[in-house]
Structure formats: structure tokens, C-alpha cells
Short mmCIF file of C-alpha atoms in Angstrom, two decimals:
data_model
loop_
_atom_site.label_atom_id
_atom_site.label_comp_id
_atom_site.label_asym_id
_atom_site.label_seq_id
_atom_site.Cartn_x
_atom_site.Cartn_y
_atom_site.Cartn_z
CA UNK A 246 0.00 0.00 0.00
CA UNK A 247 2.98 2.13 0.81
CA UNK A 248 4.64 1.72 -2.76
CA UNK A 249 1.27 2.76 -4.21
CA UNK A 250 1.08 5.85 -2.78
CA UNK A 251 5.26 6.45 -2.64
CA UNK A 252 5.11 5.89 -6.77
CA UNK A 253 3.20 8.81 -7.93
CA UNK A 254 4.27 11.19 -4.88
CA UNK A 255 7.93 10.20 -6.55
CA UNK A 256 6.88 10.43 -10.49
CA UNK A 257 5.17 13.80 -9.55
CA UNK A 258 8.69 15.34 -7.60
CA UNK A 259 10.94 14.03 -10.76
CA UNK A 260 8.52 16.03 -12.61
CA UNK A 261 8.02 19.04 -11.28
CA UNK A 262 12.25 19.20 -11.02
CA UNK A 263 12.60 18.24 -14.84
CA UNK A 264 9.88 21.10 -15.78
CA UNK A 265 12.00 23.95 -13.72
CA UNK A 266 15.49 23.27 -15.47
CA UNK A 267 13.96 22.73 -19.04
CA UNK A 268 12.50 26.28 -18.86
CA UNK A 269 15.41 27.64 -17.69
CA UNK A 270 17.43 25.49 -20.86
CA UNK A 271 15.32 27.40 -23.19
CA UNK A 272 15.25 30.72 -21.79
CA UNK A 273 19.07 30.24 -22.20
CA UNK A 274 18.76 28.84 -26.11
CA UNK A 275 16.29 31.72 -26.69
CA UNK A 276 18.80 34.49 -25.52
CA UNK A 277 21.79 32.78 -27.83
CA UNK A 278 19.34 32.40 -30.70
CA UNK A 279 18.78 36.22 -30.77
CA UNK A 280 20.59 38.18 -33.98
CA UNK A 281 22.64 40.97 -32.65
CA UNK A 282 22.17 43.96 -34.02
CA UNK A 283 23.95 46.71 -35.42
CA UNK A 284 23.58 50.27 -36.07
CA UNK A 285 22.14 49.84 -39.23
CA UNK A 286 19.41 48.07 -37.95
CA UNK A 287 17.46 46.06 -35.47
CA UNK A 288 15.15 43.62 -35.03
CA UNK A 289 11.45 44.44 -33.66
CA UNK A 290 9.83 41.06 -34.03
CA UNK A 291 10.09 37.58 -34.83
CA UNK A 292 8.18 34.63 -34.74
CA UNK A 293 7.00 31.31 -36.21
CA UNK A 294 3.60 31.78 -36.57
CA UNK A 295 1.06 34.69 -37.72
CA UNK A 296 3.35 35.25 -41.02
CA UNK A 297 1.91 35.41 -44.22
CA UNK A 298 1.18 32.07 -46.79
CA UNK A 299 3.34 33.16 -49.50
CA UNK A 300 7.19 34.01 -49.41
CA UNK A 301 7.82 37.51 -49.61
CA UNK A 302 10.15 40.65 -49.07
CA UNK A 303 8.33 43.67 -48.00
CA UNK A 304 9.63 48.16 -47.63
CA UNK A 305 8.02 49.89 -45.60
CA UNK A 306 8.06 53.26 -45.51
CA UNK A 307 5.15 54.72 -43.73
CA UNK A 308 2.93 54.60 -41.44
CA UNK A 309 -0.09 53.74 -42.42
CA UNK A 310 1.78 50.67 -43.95
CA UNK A 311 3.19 49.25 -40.63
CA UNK A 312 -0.29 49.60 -38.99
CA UNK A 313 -1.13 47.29 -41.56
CA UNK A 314 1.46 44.97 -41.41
CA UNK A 315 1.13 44.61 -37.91
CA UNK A 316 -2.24 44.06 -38.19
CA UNK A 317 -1.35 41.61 -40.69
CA UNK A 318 0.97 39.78 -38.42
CA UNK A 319 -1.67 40.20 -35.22
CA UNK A 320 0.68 42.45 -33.14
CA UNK A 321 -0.49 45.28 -31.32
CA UNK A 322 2.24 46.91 -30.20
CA UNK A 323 3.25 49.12 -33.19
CA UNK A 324 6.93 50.69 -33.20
CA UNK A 325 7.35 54.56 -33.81
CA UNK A 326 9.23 54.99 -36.80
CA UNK A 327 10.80 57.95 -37.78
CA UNK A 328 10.15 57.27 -41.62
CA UNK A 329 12.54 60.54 -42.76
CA UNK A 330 15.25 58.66 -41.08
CA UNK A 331 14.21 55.04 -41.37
CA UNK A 332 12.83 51.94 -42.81
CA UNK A 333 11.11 48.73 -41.61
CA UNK A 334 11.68 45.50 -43.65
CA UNK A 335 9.18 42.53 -42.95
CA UNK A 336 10.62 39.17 -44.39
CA UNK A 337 8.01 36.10 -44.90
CA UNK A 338 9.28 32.68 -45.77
CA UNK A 339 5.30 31.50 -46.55
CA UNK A 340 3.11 28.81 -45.03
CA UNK A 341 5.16 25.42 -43.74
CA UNK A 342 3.82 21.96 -42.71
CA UNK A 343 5.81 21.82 -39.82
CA UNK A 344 8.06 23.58 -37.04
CA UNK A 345 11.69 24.15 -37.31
CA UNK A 346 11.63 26.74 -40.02
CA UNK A 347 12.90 30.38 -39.66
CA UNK A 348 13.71 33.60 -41.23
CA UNK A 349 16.60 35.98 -39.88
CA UNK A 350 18.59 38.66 -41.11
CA UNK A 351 22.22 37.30 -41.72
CA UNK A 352 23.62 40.69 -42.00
CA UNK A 353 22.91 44.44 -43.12
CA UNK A 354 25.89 46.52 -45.35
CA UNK A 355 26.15 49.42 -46.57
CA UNK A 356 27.37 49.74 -50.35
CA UNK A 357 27.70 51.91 -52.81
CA UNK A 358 25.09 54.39 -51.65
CA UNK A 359 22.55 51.06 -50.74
CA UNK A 360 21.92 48.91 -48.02
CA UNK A 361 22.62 45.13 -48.61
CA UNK A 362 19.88 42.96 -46.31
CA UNK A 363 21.48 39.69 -46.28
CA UNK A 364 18.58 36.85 -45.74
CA UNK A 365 18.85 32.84 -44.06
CA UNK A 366 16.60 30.68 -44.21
CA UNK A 367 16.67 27.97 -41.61
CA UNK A 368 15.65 24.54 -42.49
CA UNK A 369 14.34 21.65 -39.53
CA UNK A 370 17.18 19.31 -39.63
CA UNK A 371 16.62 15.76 -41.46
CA UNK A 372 15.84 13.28 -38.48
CA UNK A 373 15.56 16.30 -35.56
CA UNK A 374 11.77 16.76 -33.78
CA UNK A 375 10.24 19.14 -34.74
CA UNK A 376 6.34 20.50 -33.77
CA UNK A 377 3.85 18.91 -36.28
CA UNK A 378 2.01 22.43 -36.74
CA UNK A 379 1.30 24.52 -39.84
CA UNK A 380 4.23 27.95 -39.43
CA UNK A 381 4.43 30.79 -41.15
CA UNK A 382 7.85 32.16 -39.96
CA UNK A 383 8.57 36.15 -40.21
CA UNK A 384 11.29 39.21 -39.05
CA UNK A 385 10.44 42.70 -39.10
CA UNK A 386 13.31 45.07 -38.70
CA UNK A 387 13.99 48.98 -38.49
CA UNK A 388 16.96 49.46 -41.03
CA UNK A 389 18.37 52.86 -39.97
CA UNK A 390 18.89 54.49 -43.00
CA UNK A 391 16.48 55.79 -45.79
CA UNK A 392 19.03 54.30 -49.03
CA UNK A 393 17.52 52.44 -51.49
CA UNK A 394 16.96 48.18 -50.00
CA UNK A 395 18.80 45.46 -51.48
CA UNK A 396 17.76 41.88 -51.04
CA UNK A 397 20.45 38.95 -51.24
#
């Protein structure tokens, strides 16, 4: 009788120990995973989900434009953008059948009187877990400068 009730009281301990260090693991991964940014620009938000269905490379460059994209994306926090001195780029990689996918900005140069927006696109792994859910991975970012927007 002892065992039955020592079992579960022991399961639900291993548990609740397991549950506090894996949420601290990937607070930790989270922090590393962030792009640094430069001067030239930064990152305002990221995410898996709420992106649009088809791939695509979007300038922004006023304001009635962001409210839309972040209506677009469901955020409701919209950044003030000084648009004489800035510009927001919104990268989609479209509609995927699974987790494990991501956008990012590699790196932002400035050339020859343009700025160079280098993109990466992450791919799940072949053989890693990944979440069985439909993403639609995005980045929006201020680039702090009003020259014309490369792509590579």
C-alpha cells in the first residue's frame, strides 16, 4: 500500500524538477538564438507563426503601412518609426507543414550608396523533432537608414 502511494508522490517530484530546469534550458537557447544587431538596424519582431502564406520581401516606408502589417501579423504593439530617417523591412518565408523553419537577417551593409539585407533561411534538420504544426515564420526590422533596399 505504501509503494502505491510512494510511486506517484515520486513520479510527480521528478517532474516538477525536470519542468524547472527545461524552462530555464530554453530561456538560455532563446537568448543565444537572438541576432545581434547593429547600427544599421534592429530587429522588432520575430516569430514562427502569424506570417503570411506566401514568401515575400516587403519596404516599408510609412505609417499607415506598418499599422497594416502589424495588423497583418496580429501584433499590437506598433513601433514609432521615424520614416525621414528610417525603414522597416518585414521578411516572410510563406506557409510550412511543420516547425523548425525560420527567417533571420544574416547581415545588413552598406554599399555603394545602398543597403545590402542579407537573408537565411533555416531549415528543420533531417531526423531532428520538430512540432507537427502549420508555421508561417517572419522578421520585421527597423533598417536605420532611408538608401535604397537590397535583397540577397
Amino acid at each position: 500500500m505504501k509503494r502505491l502511494i510512494l510511486v506517484p508522490f515520486a513520479i510527480l517530484l521528478f517532474s516538477c524538477s525536470t519542468t524547472k530546469k527545461t524552462s530555464e534550458e530554453n530561456k538560455a537557447a532563446s537568448e543565444i538564438k537572438k541576432p545581434a544587431a547593429s547600427a544599421l538596424y534592429e530587429v522588432l519582431s520575430q516569430s514562427a507563426y502569424q506570417g503570411k502564406e506566401e514568401k515575400s520581401f516587403e519596404i516599408i516606408k510609412d505609417k499607415a503601412a506598418l499599422v497594416k502589417l502589424y495588423e497583418g501579423i496580429h501584433d499590437t504593439e506598433i513601433p514609432k518609426v521615424d520614416f525621414s530617417k528610417a525603414r522597416i523591412v518585414a521578411l516572410f518565408l510563406g506557409q510550412r507543414s511543420s516547425g523548425g523553419y525560420e527567417i533571420k537577417i544574416k547581415s545588413v551593409e552598406e554599399k555603394d550608396n545602398k543597403i545590402y539585407v542579407t537573408v537565411d533561411e533555416v531549415s528543420p534538420n533531417a531526423g531532428d523533432m520538430a512540432t507537427m504544426a502549420i508555421t508561417n515564420p517572419f522578421v520585421v526590422a527597423k533598417i536605420n537608414s532611408t538608401k535604397e533596399i537590397v535583397f540577397k
